[in-house]
PDB file of C-alpha atoms and ligand atoms in Angstrom:
ATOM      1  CA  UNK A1402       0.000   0.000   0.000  1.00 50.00           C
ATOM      2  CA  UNK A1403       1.007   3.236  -0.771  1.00 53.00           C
ATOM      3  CA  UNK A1404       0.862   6.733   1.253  1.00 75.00           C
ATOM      4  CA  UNK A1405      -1.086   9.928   1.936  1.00 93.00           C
ATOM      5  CA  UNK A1406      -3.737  11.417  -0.646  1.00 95.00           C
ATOM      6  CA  UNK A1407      -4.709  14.892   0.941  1.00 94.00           C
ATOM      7  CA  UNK A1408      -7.544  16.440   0.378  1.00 95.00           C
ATOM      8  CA  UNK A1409      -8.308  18.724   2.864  1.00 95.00           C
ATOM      9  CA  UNK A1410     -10.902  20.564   2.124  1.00 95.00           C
ATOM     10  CA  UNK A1411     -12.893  17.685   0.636  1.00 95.00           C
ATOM     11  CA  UNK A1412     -11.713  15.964   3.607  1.00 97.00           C
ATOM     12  CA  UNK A1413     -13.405  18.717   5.957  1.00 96.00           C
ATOM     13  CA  UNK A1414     -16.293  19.076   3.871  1.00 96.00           C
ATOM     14  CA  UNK A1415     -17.133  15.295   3.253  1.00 97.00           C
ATOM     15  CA  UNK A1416     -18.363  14.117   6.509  1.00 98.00           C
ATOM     16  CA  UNK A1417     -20.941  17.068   6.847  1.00 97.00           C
ATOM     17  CA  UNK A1418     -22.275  16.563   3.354  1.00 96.00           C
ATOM     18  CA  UNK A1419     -22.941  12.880   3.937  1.00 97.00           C
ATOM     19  CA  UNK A1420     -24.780  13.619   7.309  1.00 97.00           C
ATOM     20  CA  UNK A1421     -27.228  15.419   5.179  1.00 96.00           C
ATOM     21  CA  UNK A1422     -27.319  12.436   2.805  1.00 96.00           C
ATOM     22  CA  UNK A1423     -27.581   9.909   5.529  1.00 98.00           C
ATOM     23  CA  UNK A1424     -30.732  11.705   6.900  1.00 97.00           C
ATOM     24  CA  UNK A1425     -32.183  11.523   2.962  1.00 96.00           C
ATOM     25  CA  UNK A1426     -31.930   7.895   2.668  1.00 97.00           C
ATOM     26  CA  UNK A1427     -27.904   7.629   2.602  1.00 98.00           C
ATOM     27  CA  UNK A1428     -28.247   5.617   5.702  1.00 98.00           C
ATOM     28  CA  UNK A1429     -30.894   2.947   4.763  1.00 98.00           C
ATOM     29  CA  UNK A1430     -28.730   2.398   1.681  1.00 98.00           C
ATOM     30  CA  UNK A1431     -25.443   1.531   3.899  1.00 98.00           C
ATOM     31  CA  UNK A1432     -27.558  -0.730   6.090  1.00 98.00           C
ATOM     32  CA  UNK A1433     -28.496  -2.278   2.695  1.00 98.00           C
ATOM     33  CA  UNK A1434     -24.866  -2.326   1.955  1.00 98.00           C
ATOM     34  CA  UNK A1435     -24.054  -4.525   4.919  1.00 98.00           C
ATOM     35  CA  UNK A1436     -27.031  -6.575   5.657  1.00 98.00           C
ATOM     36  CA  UNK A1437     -26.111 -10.086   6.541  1.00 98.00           C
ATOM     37  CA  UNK A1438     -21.984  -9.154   5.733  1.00 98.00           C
ATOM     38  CA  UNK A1439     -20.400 -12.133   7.562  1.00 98.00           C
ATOM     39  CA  UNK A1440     -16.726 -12.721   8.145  1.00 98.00           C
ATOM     40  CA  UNK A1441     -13.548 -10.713   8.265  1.00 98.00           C
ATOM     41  CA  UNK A1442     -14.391  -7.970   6.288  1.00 99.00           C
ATOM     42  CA  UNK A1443     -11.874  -5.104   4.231  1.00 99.00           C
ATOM     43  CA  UNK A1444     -13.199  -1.726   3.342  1.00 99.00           C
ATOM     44  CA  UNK A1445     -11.341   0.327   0.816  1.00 98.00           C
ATOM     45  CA  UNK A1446     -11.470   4.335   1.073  1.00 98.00           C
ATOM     46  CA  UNK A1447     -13.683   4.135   4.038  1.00 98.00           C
ATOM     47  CA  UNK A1448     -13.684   8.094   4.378  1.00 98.00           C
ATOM     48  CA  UNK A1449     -14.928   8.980   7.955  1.00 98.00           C
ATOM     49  CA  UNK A1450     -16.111   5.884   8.541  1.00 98.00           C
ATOM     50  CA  UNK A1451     -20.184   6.119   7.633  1.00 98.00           C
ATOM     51  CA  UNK A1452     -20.418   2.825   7.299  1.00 98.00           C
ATOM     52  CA  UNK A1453     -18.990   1.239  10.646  1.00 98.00           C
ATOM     53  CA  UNK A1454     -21.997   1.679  12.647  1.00 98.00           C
ATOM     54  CA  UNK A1455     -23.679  -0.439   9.798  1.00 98.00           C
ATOM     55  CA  UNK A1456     -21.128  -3.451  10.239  1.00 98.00           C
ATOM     56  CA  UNK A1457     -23.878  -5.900  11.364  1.00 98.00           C
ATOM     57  CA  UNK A1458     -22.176  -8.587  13.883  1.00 97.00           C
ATOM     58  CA  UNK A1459     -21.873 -11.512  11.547  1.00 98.00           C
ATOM     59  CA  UNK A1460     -18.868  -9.427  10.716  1.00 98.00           C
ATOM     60  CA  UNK A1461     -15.964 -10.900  12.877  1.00 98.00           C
ATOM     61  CA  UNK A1462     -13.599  -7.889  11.905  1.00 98.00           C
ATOM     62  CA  UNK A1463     -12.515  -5.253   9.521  1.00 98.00           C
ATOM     63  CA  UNK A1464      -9.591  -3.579   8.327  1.00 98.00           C
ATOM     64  CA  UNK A1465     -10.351  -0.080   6.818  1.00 98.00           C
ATOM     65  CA  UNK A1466      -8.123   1.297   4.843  1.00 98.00           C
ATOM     66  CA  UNK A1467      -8.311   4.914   3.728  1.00 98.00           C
ATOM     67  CA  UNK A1468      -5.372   7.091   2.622  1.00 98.00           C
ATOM     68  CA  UNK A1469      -6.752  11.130   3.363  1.00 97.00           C
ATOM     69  CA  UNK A1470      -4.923  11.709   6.561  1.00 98.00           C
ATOM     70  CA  UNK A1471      -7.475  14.035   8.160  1.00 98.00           C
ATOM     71  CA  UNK A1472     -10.881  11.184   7.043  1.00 98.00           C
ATOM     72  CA  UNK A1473      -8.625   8.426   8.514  1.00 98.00           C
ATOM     73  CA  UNK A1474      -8.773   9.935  11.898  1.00 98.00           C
ATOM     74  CA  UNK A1475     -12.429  10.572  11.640  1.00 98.00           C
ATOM     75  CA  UNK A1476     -12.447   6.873  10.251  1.00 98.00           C
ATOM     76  CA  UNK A1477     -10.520   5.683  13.604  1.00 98.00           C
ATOM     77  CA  UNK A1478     -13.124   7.865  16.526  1.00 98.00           C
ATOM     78  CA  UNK A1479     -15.766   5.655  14.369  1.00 98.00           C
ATOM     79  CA  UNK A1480     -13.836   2.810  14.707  1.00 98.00           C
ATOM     80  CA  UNK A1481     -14.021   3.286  18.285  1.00 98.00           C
ATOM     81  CA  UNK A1482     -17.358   3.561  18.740  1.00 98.00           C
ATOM     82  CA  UNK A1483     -18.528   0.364  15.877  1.00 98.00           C
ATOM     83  CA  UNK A1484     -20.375  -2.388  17.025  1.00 98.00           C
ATOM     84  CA  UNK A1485     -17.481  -4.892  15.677  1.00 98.00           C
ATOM     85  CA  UNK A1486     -13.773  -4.414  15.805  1.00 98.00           C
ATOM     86  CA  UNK A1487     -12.155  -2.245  13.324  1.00 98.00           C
ATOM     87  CA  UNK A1488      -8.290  -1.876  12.473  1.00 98.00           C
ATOM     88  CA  UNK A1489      -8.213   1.376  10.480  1.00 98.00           C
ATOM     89  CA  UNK A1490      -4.970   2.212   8.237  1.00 98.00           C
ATOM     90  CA  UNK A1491      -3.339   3.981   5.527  1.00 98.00           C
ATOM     91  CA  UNK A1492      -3.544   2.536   2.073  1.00 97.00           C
ATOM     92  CA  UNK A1493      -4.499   3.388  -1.719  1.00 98.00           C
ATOM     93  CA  UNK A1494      -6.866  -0.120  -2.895  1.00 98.00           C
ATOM     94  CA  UNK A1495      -4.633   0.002  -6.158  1.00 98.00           C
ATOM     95  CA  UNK A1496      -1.732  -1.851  -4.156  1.00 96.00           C
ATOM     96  CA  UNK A1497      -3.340  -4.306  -1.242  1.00 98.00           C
ATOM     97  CA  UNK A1498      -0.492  -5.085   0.888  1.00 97.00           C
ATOM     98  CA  UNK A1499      -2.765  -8.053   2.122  1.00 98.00           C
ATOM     99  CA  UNK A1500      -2.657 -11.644   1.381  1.00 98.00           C
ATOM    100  CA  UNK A1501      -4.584 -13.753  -1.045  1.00 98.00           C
ATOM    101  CA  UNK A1502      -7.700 -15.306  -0.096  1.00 98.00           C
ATOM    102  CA  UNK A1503      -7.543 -13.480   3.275  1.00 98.00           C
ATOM    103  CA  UNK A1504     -11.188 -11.658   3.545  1.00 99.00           C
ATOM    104  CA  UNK A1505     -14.913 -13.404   3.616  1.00 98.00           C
ATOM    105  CA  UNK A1506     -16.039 -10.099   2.090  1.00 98.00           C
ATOM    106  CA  UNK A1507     -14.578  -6.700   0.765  1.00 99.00           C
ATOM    107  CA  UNK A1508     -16.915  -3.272   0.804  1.00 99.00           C
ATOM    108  CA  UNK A1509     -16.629  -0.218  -1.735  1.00 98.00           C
ATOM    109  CA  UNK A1510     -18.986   2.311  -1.162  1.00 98.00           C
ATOM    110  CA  UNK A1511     -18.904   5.577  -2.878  1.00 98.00           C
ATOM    111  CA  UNK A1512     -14.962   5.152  -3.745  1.00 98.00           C
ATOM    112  CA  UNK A1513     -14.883   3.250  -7.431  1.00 98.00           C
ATOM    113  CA  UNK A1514     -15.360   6.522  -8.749  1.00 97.00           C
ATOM    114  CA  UNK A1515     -12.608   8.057  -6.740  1.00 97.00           C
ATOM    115  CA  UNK A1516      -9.799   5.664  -7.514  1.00 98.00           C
ATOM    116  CA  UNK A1517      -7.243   6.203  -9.939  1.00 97.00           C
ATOM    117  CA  UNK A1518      -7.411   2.575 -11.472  1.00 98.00           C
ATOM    118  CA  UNK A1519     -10.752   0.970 -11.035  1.00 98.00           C
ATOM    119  CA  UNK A1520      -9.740  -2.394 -12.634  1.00 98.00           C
ATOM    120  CA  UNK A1521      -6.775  -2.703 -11.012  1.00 98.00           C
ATOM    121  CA  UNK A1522      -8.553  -2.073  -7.788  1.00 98.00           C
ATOM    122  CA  UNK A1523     -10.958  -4.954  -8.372  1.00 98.00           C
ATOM    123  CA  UNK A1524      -8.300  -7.224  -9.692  1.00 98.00           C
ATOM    124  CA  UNK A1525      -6.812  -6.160  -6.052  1.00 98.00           C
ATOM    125  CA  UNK A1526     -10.087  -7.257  -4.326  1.00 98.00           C
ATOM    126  CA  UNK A1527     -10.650 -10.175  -6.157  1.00 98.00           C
ATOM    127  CA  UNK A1528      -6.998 -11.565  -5.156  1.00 98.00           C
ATOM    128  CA  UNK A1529      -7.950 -10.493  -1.313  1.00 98.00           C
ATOM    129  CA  UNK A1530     -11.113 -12.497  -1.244  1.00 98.00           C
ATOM    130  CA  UNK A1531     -11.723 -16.063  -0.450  1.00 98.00           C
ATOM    131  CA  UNK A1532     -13.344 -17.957  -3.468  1.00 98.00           C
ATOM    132  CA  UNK A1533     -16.949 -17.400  -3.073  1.00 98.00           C
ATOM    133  CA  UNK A1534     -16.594 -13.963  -1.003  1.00 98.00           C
ATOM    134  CA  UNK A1535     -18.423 -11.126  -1.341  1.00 98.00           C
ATOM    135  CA  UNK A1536     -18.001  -7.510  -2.927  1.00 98.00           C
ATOM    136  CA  UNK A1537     -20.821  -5.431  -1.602  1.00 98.00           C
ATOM    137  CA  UNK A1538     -20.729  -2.362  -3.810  1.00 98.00           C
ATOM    138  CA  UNK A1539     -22.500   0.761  -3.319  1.00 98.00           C
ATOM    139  CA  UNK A1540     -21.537   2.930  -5.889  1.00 98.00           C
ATOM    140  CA  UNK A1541     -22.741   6.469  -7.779  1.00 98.00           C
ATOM    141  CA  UNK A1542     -22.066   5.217 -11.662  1.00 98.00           C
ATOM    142  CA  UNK A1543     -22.881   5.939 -15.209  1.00 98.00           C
ATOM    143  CA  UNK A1544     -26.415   6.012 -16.267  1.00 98.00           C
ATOM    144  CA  UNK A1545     -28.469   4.051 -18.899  1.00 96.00           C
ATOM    145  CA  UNK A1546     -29.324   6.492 -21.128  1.00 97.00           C
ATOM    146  CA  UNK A1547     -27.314   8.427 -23.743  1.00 98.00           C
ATOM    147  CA  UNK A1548     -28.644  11.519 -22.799  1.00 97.00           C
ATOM    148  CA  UNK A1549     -27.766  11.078 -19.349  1.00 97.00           C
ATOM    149  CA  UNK A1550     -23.961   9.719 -20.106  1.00 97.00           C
ATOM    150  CA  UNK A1551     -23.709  12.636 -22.214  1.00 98.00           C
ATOM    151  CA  UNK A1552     -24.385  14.993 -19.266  1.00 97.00           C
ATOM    152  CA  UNK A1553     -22.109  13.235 -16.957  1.00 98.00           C
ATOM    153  CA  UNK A1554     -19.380  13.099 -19.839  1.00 97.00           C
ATOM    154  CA  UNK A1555     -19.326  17.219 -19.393  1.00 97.00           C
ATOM    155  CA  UNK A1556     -19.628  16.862 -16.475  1.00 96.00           C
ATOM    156  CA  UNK A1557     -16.758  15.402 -15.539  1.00 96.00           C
ATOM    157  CA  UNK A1558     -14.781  17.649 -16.981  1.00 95.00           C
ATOM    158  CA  UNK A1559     -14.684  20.011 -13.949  1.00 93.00           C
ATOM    159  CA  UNK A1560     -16.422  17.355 -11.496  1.00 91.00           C
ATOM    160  CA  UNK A1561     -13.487  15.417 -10.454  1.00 89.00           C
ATOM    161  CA  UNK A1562     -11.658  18.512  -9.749  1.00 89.00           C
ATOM    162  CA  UNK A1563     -14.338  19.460  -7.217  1.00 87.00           C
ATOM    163  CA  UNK A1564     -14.970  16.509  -5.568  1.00 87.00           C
ATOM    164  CA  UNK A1565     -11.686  14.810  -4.639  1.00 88.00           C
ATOM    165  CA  UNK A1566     -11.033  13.056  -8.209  1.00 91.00           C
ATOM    166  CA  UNK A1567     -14.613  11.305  -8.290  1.00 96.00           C
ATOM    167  CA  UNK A1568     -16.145  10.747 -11.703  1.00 97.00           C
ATOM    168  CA  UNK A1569     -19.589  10.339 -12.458  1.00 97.00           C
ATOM    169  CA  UNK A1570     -19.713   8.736 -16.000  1.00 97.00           C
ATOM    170  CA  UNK A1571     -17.949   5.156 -14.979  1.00 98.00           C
ATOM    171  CA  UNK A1572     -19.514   2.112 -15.257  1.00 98.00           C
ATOM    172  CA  UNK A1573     -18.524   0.464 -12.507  1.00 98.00           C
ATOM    173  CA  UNK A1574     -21.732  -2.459 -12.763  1.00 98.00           C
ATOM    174  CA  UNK A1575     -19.811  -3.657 -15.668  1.00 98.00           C
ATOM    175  CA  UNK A1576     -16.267  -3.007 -14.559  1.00 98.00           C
ATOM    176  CA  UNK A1577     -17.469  -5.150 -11.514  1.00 98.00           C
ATOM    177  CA  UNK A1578     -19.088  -8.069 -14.353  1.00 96.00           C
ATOM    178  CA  UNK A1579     -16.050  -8.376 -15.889  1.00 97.00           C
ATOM    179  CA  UNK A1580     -13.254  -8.697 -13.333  1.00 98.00           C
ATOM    180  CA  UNK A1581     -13.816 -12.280 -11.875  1.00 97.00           C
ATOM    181  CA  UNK A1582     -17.296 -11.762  -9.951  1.00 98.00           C
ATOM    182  CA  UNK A1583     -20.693 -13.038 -10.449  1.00 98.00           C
ATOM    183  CA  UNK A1584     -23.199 -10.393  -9.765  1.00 98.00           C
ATOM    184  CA  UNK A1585     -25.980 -12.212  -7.216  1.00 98.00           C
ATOM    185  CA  UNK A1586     -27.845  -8.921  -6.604  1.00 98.00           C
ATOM    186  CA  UNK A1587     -28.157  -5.583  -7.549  1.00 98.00           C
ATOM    187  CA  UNK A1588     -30.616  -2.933  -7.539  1.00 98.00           C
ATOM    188  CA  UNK A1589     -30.286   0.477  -9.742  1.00 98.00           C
ATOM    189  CA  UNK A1590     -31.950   3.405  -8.635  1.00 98.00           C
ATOM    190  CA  UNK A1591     -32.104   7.773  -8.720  1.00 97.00           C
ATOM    191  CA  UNK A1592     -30.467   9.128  -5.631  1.00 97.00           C
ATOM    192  CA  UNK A1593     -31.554  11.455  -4.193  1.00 94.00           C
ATOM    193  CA  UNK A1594     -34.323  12.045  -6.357  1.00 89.00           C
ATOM    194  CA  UNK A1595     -34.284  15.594  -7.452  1.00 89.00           C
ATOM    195  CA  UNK A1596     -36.033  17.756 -10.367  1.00 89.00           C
ATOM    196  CA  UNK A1597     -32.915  18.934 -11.620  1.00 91.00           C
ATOM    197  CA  UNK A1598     -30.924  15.356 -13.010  1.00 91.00           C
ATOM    198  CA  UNK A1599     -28.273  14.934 -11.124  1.00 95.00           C
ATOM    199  CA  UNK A1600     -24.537  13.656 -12.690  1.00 97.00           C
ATOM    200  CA  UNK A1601     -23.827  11.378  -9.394  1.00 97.00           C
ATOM    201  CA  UNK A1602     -27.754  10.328  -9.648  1.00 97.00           C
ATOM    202  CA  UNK A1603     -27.709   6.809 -11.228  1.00 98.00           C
ATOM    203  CA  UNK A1604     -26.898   3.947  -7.952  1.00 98.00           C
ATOM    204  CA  UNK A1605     -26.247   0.559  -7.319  1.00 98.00           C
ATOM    205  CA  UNK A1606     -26.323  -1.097  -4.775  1.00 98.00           C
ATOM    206  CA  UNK A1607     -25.311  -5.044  -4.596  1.00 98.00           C
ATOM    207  CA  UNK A1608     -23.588  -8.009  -4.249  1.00 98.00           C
ATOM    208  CA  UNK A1609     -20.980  -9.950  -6.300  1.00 98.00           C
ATOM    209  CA  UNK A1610     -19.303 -13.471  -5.082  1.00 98.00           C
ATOM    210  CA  UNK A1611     -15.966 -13.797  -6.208  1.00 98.00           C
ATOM    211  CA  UNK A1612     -15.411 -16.626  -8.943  1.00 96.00           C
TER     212      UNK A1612
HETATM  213  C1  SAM B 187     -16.640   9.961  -1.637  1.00 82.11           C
HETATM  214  S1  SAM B 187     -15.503   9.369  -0.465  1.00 82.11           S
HETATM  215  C2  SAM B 187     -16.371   7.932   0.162  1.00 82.11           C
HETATM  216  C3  SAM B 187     -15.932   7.548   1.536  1.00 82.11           C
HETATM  217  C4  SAM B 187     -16.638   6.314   2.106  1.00 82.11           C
HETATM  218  N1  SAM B 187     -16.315   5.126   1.377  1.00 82.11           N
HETATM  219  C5  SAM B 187     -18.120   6.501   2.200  1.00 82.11           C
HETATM  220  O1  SAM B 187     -18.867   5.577   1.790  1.00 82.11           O
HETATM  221  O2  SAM B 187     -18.562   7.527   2.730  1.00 82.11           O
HETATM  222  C6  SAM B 187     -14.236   8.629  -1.498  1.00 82.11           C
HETATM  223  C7  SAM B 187     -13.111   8.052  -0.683  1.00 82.11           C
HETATM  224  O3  SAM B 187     -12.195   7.360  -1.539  1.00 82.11           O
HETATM  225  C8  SAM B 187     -10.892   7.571  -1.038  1.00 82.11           C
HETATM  226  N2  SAM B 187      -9.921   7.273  -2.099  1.00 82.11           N
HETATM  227  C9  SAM B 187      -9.566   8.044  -3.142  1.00 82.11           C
HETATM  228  N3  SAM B 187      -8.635   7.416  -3.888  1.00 82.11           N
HETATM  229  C10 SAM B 187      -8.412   6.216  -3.305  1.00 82.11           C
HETATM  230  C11 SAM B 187      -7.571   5.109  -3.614  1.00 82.11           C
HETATM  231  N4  SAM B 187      -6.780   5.132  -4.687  1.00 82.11           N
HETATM  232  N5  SAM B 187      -7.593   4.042  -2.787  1.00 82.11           N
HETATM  233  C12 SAM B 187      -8.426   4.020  -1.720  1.00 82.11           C
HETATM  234  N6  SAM B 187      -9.244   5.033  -1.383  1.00 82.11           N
HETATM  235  C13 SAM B 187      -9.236   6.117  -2.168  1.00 82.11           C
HETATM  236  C14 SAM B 187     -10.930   9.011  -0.586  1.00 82.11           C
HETATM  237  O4  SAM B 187      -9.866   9.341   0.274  1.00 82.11           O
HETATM  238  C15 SAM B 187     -12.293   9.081   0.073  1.00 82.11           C
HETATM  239  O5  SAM B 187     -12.249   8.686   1.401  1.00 82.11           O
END
């Protein structure tokens, strides 16, 4: 694993904007996320942590790796306070400095369109995960119409400069399809739902067990 990526204002900004989103539904969808995880569990670019307090207690442990210096500490006073034990360090998710088939299940949430490498990132979870784990994926991604890529594709031209390097026209369903998983379940929705479309709108949420 690699070092430090700062971001500090995103950094300072982040956990503030997801309260708001967890109180619009952001929350149900991490509890979604998790439901019935089981196992020793890795999250890549956990942020501040949202999703500990969602770890439901099939989960045996975690590491959480996240490499903004100033989310990782917010990561480790949620670490503190989750309902299962959490090991929080540094660490891109390009370059797992973890061993093969060492995880039941690995969790990206809101960070496959952050990453520099996508595929290589889920080559890197696939190699971390047991045959027959789980990726539980909750992830902003392209959208199904060419209307709607099209907006995202301009989009993204100042997007990702805004918000920390996320892009909003990937498709990470079929990134995900293709690198050694079978998808099990997914659901696609609009999130939040607002009047004015939204480039980060299209979701998925789901589950993929490792070939
Ligand atoms: C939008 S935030 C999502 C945080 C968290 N996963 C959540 O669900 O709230 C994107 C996160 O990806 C992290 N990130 C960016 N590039 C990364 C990389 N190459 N490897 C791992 N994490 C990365 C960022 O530091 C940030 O914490």
């Amino acid at each position: 694993m690699t070092g430090d990526l700062r971001h500090p204002i995103f950094a300072r900004l982040y956990p503030r904007m997801d309260a708001a989103t967890a109180r619009a539904g952001g929350a149900d969808h991490r509890a979604e996320l998790l439901k019935g995880a089981t196992g020793r569990a890795l999250e890549i670019g956990a942020g501040h942590g949202a999703n500990f307090a969602h770890y439901p207690p099939g989960v045996t442990g975690a590491v959480a790796l996240e490499p903004e210096p100033t989310l990782r500490a917010r990561a480790e006073e949620a670490a503190a306070r989750a309902p299962v034990p959490v090991a929080v360090r540094a660490g891109t998710a390009e370059d797992l400095d973890l061993d093969d088939a060492s995880f039941d299940v690995a969790i990206a949430s809101l960070v496959l369109c952050s990453v520099r490498d996508p595929v290589r990132v889920l080559a890197e979870l696939r190699r971390v995960l047991r045959p027959g784990g789980e990726l539980r994926y909750y992830e902003h991604v392209r959208g199904d119409t060419p209307g709607m890529v099209r907006y995202q594709r301009y989009a993204d031209l100042v997007w990702h400069h805004l918000a920390a390097g996320c892009r909003v026209a990937r498709p990470t369903g079929q990134w995900i399809a293709g690198a050694g998983f079978t998808v099990v379940r997914e659901r696609r929705f609009i999130f939040p739902e607002s009047r004015v479309p939204n480039p980060a709108g299209p979701h998925l949420i789901g589950v993929a067990v490792r070939d």
